[in-house]
Short mmCIF file of C-alpha atoms in Angstrom, two decimals:
data_model
loop_
_atom_site.label_atom_id
_atom_site.label_comp_id
_atom_site.label_asym_id
_atom_site.label_seq_id
_atom_site.Cartn_x
_atom_site.Cartn_y
_atom_site.Cartn_z
CA MET W 1 67.60 89.46 66.43
CA ARG W 2 70.41 89.15 63.88
CA GLY W 3 67.89 88.30 61.10
CA GLN W 4 65.82 91.42 61.81
CA ARG W 5 68.95 93.58 61.72
CA SER W 6 69.97 92.17 58.32
CA LEU W 7 66.48 92.78 56.94
CA LEU W 8 66.68 96.44 58.00
CA LEU W 9 70.23 97.06 56.75
CA GLY W 10 69.79 95.19 53.44
CA PRO W 11 67.57 97.78 51.70
CA ALA W 12 69.71 100.64 53.05
CA ARG W 13 72.89 99.13 51.62
CA LEU W 14 71.14 98.48 48.28
CA CYS W 15 70.01 102.10 48.02
CA LEU W 16 73.52 103.34 48.86
CA ARG W 17 75.07 101.16 46.15
CA LEU W 18 72.57 102.42 43.59
CA LEU W 19 73.41 106.00 44.50
CA LEU W 20 77.13 105.28 44.14
CA LEU W 21 76.58 103.68 40.75
CA LEU W 22 74.47 106.59 39.59
CA GLY W 23 77.14 108.98 40.74
CA TYR W 24 79.53 107.67 38.08
CA ARG W 25 77.06 108.10 35.23
CA ARG W 26 76.88 111.35 33.29
CA ARG W 27 73.12 111.35 33.15
CA CYS W 28 73.01 111.51 37.00
CA PRO W 29 71.87 114.93 38.23
CA PRO W 30 74.73 117.22 39.33
CA LEU W 31 73.21 117.62 42.81
CA LEU W 32 73.12 113.87 43.39
CA ARG W 33 76.62 113.47 41.99
CA GLY W 34 77.91 116.13 44.35
CA LEU W 35 76.27 114.45 47.35
CA VAL W 36 77.83 111.12 46.44
CA GLN W 37 81.29 112.68 46.05
CA ARG W 38 80.98 114.48 49.37
CA TRP W 39 79.93 111.23 51.04
CA ARG W 40 82.96 109.37 49.66
CA TYR W 41 85.29 112.20 50.59
CA GLY W 42 83.89 112.42 54.12
CA ARG W 43 84.26 108.70 54.61
CA VAL W 44 87.91 108.82 53.53
CA CYS W 45 88.60 111.76 55.86
CA LEU W 46 86.95 110.01 58.79
CA ARG W 47 88.99 106.85 58.23
CA SER W 48 92.21 108.84 57.94
CA LEU W 49 91.51 110.64 61.22
CA LEU W 50 90.75 107.44 63.10
CA TYR W 51 93.52 105.35 61.52
CA ASN W 52 96.24 104.19 63.90
CA SER W 53 98.62 101.35 63.14
CA PHE W 54 99.24 100.86 66.88
CA GLY W 55 95.56 100.79 67.74
CA GLY W 56 93.94 97.82 69.41
CA SER W 57 92.27 96.60 72.57
CA ASP W 58 95.22 97.70 74.73
CA THR W 59 94.98 101.23 73.37
CA ALA W 60 91.24 101.31 74.05
CA VAL W 61 91.75 100.11 77.64
CA ASP W 62 94.50 102.68 78.24
CA ALA W 63 92.25 105.43 76.93
CA ALA W 64 89.40 104.28 79.17
CA PHE W 65 91.68 104.28 82.23
CA GLU W 66 93.14 107.74 81.60
CA PRO W 67 91.07 109.29 84.47
CA VAL W 68 92.42 106.62 86.83
CA TYR W 69 95.98 107.33 85.69
CA TRP W 70 95.43 111.04 86.27
CA LEU W 71 94.16 110.32 89.79
CA VAL W 72 97.22 108.17 90.52
CA ASP W 73 99.63 110.77 89.15
CA ASN W 74 98.13 113.78 90.95
CA VAL W 75 96.58 112.45 94.17
CA ILE W 76 97.71 108.99 95.26
CA ARG W 77 101.43 109.72 94.98
CA TRP W 78 101.07 112.21 97.87
CA PHE W 79 99.71 109.45 100.10
CA GLY W 80 103.24 108.11 100.43
CA VAL W 81 104.47 111.31 102.06
CA VAL W 82 101.57 111.19 104.53
CA PHE W 83 102.27 107.53 105.35
CA VAL W 84 105.97 108.17 105.92
CA VAL W 85 105.13 110.99 108.34
CA LEU W 86 102.64 108.73 110.14
CA VAL W 87 105.20 105.92 110.48
CA ILE W 88 107.77 108.32 111.93
CA VAL W 89 105.24 109.89 114.32
CA LEU W 90 103.89 106.53 115.51
CA THR W 91 107.36 105.06 115.99
CA GLY W 92 108.48 108.16 117.89
CA SER W 93 105.36 107.99 120.06
CA ILE W 94 105.98 104.33 120.95
CA VAL W 95 109.61 105.08 121.86
CA ALA W 96 108.56 108.09 123.97
CA ILE W 97 105.94 106.04 125.84
CA ALA W 98 108.48 103.28 126.44
CA TYR W 99 111.00 105.70 127.93
CA LEU W 100 108.58 107.84 129.93
CA CYS W 101 106.11 105.22 131.20
CA VAL W 102 107.47 101.71 130.87
CA LEU W 103 111.16 102.25 131.66
CA PRO W 104 110.62 103.72 135.18
CA LEU W 105 108.41 100.75 136.07
CA ILE W 106 110.98 98.28 134.74
CA LEU W 107 113.78 99.94 136.69
CA ARG W 108 111.82 99.49 139.94
CA THR W 109 110.60 95.93 139.44
CA TYR W 110 113.07 94.00 137.28
CA SER W 111 116.25 92.36 138.46
CA VAL W 112 119.62 93.46 137.09
CA PRO W 113 120.11 90.51 134.66
CA ARG W 114 116.58 90.85 133.32
CA LEU W 115 116.96 94.60 133.08
CA CYS W 116 120.15 94.21 131.06
CA TRP W 117 118.45 91.75 128.72
CA HIS W 118 115.46 94.05 128.10
CA PHE W 119 117.75 97.04 127.63
CA PHE W 120 119.91 95.21 125.08
CA TYR W 121 117.07 93.56 123.15
CA SER W 122 114.80 96.61 122.94
CA HIS W 123 117.53 98.99 121.81
CA TRP W 124 118.98 96.46 119.37
CA ASN W 125 115.54 96.00 117.79
CA LEU W 126 114.91 99.75 117.75
CA ILE W 127 118.20 100.37 115.96
CA LEU W 128 117.37 97.71 113.36
CA ILE W 129 113.91 99.17 112.70
CA VAL W 130 115.14 102.75 112.35
CA PHE W 131 118.17 101.80 110.26
CA HIS W 132 116.32 99.54 107.83
CA TYR W 133 113.44 101.97 107.44
CA TYR W 134 115.89 104.79 106.71
CA GLN W 135 117.63 102.57 104.18
CA ALA W 136 114.30 101.62 102.62
CA ILE W 137 113.10 105.21 102.12
CA THR W 138 116.46 106.58 100.93
CA THR W 139 117.82 103.75 98.76
CA PRO W 140 116.70 104.02 95.11
CA PRO W 141 115.28 100.75 93.79
CA GLY W 142 117.29 101.03 90.55
CA TYR W 143 116.30 102.19 87.10
CA PRO W 144 117.34 100.88 83.68
CA PRO W 145 119.77 103.10 81.73
CA GLN W 146 118.07 105.18 79.07
CA GLY W 147 121.07 105.67 76.78
CA ARG W 148 122.71 103.23 74.41
CA ASN W 149 124.08 100.19 76.26
CA ASP W 150 124.91 96.54 75.75
CA ILE W 151 122.48 95.22 78.38
CA ALA W 152 120.22 92.45 77.13
CA THR W 153 116.57 93.53 77.03
CA VAL W 154 113.41 91.46 76.67
CA SER W 155 110.89 94.06 75.47
CA ILE W 156 110.13 97.73 74.98
CA CYS W 157 108.13 99.61 77.60
CA LYS W 158 104.87 100.91 76.12
CA LYS W 159 104.80 103.83 78.56
CA CYS W 160 108.30 105.33 78.46
CA ILE W 161 109.35 103.74 75.11
CA TYR W 162 112.68 102.43 76.45
CA PRO W 163 114.18 98.92 76.42
CA LYS W 164 113.24 96.84 79.47
CA PRO W 165 115.70 94.32 80.95
CA ALA W 166 114.42 91.10 82.47
CA ARG W 167 112.23 91.45 85.61
CA THR W 168 111.77 95.17 84.93
CA HIS W 169 108.30 96.71 85.11
CA HIS W 170 106.85 100.17 84.67
CA CYS W 171 105.66 101.99 87.79
CA SER W 172 102.64 104.14 87.02
CA ILE W 173 103.17 106.26 90.16
CA CYS W 174 106.87 106.99 89.57
CA ASN W 175 106.18 107.13 85.81
CA ARG W 176 109.33 105.19 84.95
CA CYS W 177 110.59 101.62 84.74
CA VAL W 178 112.01 99.98 87.88
CA LEU W 179 114.51 97.13 87.99
CA LYS W 180 113.18 93.98 89.68
CA MET W 181 110.05 95.83 90.74
CA ASP W 182 107.99 94.22 93.48
CA HIS W 183 105.32 96.85 94.11
CA HIS W 184 105.06 100.54 94.89
CA CYS W 185 104.88 100.69 98.67
CA GLN W 186 103.36 103.92 100.00
CA LEU W 187 105.20 103.45 103.29
CA LEU W 188 108.54 103.91 101.53
CA GLN W 189 107.93 107.08 99.55
CA PRO W 190 109.72 108.66 97.81
CA SER W 191 112.17 105.80 97.31
CA GLN W 192 109.74 103.28 95.81
CA THR W 193 110.24 99.65 96.77
CA SER W 194 113.75 98.50 97.57
CA HIS W 195 113.73 94.71 97.33
CA HIS W 196 116.60 94.51 99.82
CA SER W 197 115.78 97.02 102.55
CA LEU W 198 112.03 96.40 102.65
CA PRO W 199 112.23 92.72 103.77
CA LEU W 200 114.84 93.64 106.39
CA PHE W 201 112.61 96.41 107.74
CA LEU W 202 109.58 94.12 107.82
CA SER W 203 111.65 91.40 109.53
CA SER W 204 112.67 93.85 112.27
CA VAL W 205 109.05 94.90 112.80
CA ALA W 206 107.92 91.27 112.79
CA LEU W 207 110.59 90.47 115.39
CA ALA W 208 109.28 93.20 117.66
CA LEU W 209 105.64 92.28 117.08
CA GLY W 210 106.46 88.59 117.51
CA ALA W 211 108.00 89.26 120.90
CA LEU W 212 104.98 91.38 121.88
CA THR W 213 102.59 88.64 120.72
CA THR W 214 104.51 86.01 122.68
CA TRP W 215 104.42 88.21 125.78
CA HIS W 216 100.64 88.63 125.59
CA ALA W 217 100.19 84.90 124.92
CA VAL W 218 102.04 84.21 128.18
CA LEU W 219 99.82 86.70 130.02
CA ILE W 220 96.66 85.06 128.62
CA SER W 221 97.93 81.63 129.66
CA ARG W 222 98.39 82.94 133.22
CA GLY W 223 95.03 84.71 133.32
CA GLU W 224 96.65 88.13 133.79
CA THR W 225 96.78 91.51 132.13
CA SER W 226 99.94 93.59 131.80
CA ILE W 227 99.06 95.65 134.88
CA GLU W 228 97.94 92.63 136.90
CA ARG W 229 101.24 90.95 136.14
CA HIS W 230 103.15 93.61 138.09
CA ILE W 231 100.53 93.71 140.87
CA ASN W 232 100.55 89.92 141.26
CA LYS W 233 104.33 89.86 141.32
CA LYS W 234 104.44 92.32 144.21
CA GLU W 235 101.70 90.45 146.02
CA ARG W 236 103.50 87.14 145.50
CA HIS W 237 106.71 88.53 147.04
CA ARG W 238 104.79 90.06 149.96
CA LEU W 239 103.02 86.79 150.83
CA GLN W 240 106.17 84.75 150.28
CA ALA W 241 107.92 86.83 152.92
CA LYS W 242 105.15 85.79 155.34
CA GLY W 243 105.41 82.14 154.40
CA ARG W 244 102.19 82.11 152.41
CA VAL W 245 101.47 81.25 148.78
CA PHE W 246 99.78 83.69 146.42
CA ARG W 247 97.11 82.37 144.07
CA ASN W 248 95.70 84.37 141.20
CA PRO W 249 91.88 84.11 141.50
CA TYR W 250 91.49 84.64 137.75
CA ASN W 251 93.84 81.83 136.71
CA TYR W 252 91.80 78.77 135.74
CA GLY W 253 94.65 76.89 134.08
CA CYS W 254 96.30 77.42 130.72
CA LEU W 255 93.61 75.80 128.53
CA ASP W 256 90.65 77.25 130.43
CA ASN W 257 92.26 80.70 130.39
CA TRP W 258 92.41 80.56 126.61
CA LYS W 259 88.80 79.36 126.49
CA VAL W 260 87.73 82.35 128.59
CA PHE W 261 89.77 84.70 126.43
CA LEU W 262 88.40 83.32 123.16
CA GLY W 263 84.86 82.89 124.47
CA VAL W 264 84.77 79.14 123.89
CA ASP W 265 81.91 77.65 125.93
CA THR W 266 81.34 74.48 123.91
CA GLY W 267 83.32 72.43 121.41
CA ARG W 268 81.61 73.96 118.39
CA HIS W 269 82.69 77.44 119.48
CA TRP W 270 86.23 76.63 118.29
CA LEU W 271 84.74 76.80 114.80
CA THR W 272 82.05 79.46 115.16
CA ARG W 273 83.97 81.87 117.43
CA VAL W 274 87.64 81.22 116.67
CA LEU W 275 88.04 80.02 113.09
CA LEU W 276 85.12 82.06 111.75
CA PRO W 277 84.34 85.77 112.22
CA SER W 278 82.25 86.27 115.34
CA SER W 279 80.86 89.30 117.19
CA HIS W 280 80.29 87.50 120.50
CA LEU W 281 80.88 89.42 123.72
CA PRO W 282 83.67 88.46 126.14
CA HIS W 283 82.89 86.56 129.31
CA GLY W 284 81.60 88.58 132.26
CA ASN W 285 80.18 92.05 132.55
CA GLY W 286 83.39 93.85 133.54
CA MET W 287 82.24 94.44 137.12
CA SER W 288 82.13 91.00 138.74
CA TRP W 289 84.33 88.11 137.64
CA GLU W 290 82.69 84.83 138.49
CA SER W 291 84.36 81.79 137.02
CA PRO W 292 82.50 80.26 134.06
CA PRO W 293 80.53 77.12 134.93
CA TRP W 294 82.44 75.01 132.42
CA VAL W 295 85.98 75.63 133.76
CA THR W 296 87.63 72.87 135.77
CA ALA W 297 89.05 75.16 138.48
CA HIS W 298 86.40 77.25 140.24
CA SER W 299 87.04 80.27 142.43
CA ALA W 300 84.90 82.56 144.50
CA SER W 301 83.45 85.73 143.05
CA VAL W 302 85.92 88.61 143.32
CA MET W 303 85.16 92.25 142.63
CA ALA W 304 87.30 93.93 139.98
CA VAL W 305 90.14 96.05 141.38
#
C-alpha cells in the first residue's frame, strides 16, 4: 500500500518542482509565473494561520472534547442542585416516617431502657448526619491564591493559567483549581468536595446503614420480618402468661433461614445464586409457606397471615 502511494505521489512532486524551477526563469510565461507565486504565497499564509507553538496532541484532544466540556459547564453542573434537594427530601421523609409511624409503635412495645437507648442512638446519629452534610455542602474545599505569593508550586494549570501547589487539580465543573481535590461530588453542590466533611458524612450514613443491615440480618436469622417480629413478641408474651412456649413456624434455624432467604437448595447454589448474579425466584409462592424439603427442621404448612 505504501509503495503504491509513493508511485502516485512521485510524479506529482516532480511536476511541482519543475513548475517551481520554471517560475524563477525569465523565459517562463507570465501566467505560469503568477500561478507559481500565488501557490507559494498561499502556502505561506496557510502555514502562518495554522502555526501554534503550543500545539500538540493535548491541544487536539482538548479541541475534540470541547462539546463535552460545554455539556459539563451548562448542563451537568445543575445536577448537583437537584441531588442536594433529593437528599434533603429523602432524609426529611425518613425522619417523618420514623416519627409518625415507627415511634408510636416503639412507645407501646419497647421497655423503658430499650426505649431510652433507641431514642439516644437514633437522634445522635441524625444530628451527625445533618451536621456533617451541612458542613460538607457549605464548607469551601479551598482554592489556591491567584495573586503573587511565596507558596511553592509544582506546575502551571493549563486551564486557568495559574500556579498549582502540590496535590492541586483543576475542576472542570467549577472551572477553577481546587486544593487537595478528590472528586467533584454532585451530592455536595455547590461546595465541591470537602475532604474533611465528606468522609464524616459518609461515616455517619454508614453507621446508620450498618445498624439497619445488622437489624435485618438478625431478623433473617430468626426467620422473621419486621412486622412479624412485633407480632411474635406479643404472641410470645401472651402464651408465656399461660405457661406455654411460642414457636415461630417459619424459623428453621439460623443456617437454614439464610438458605431459604438466599435461595440455596444445593451446595453449588452458594456460587451460582450468592456469589454470582442470579435472577432466581424466592422460595414459595407467597400464599402457602411449606418448609423446603432440604431443611433440617420441618413444620406443618401454615397459611400466610
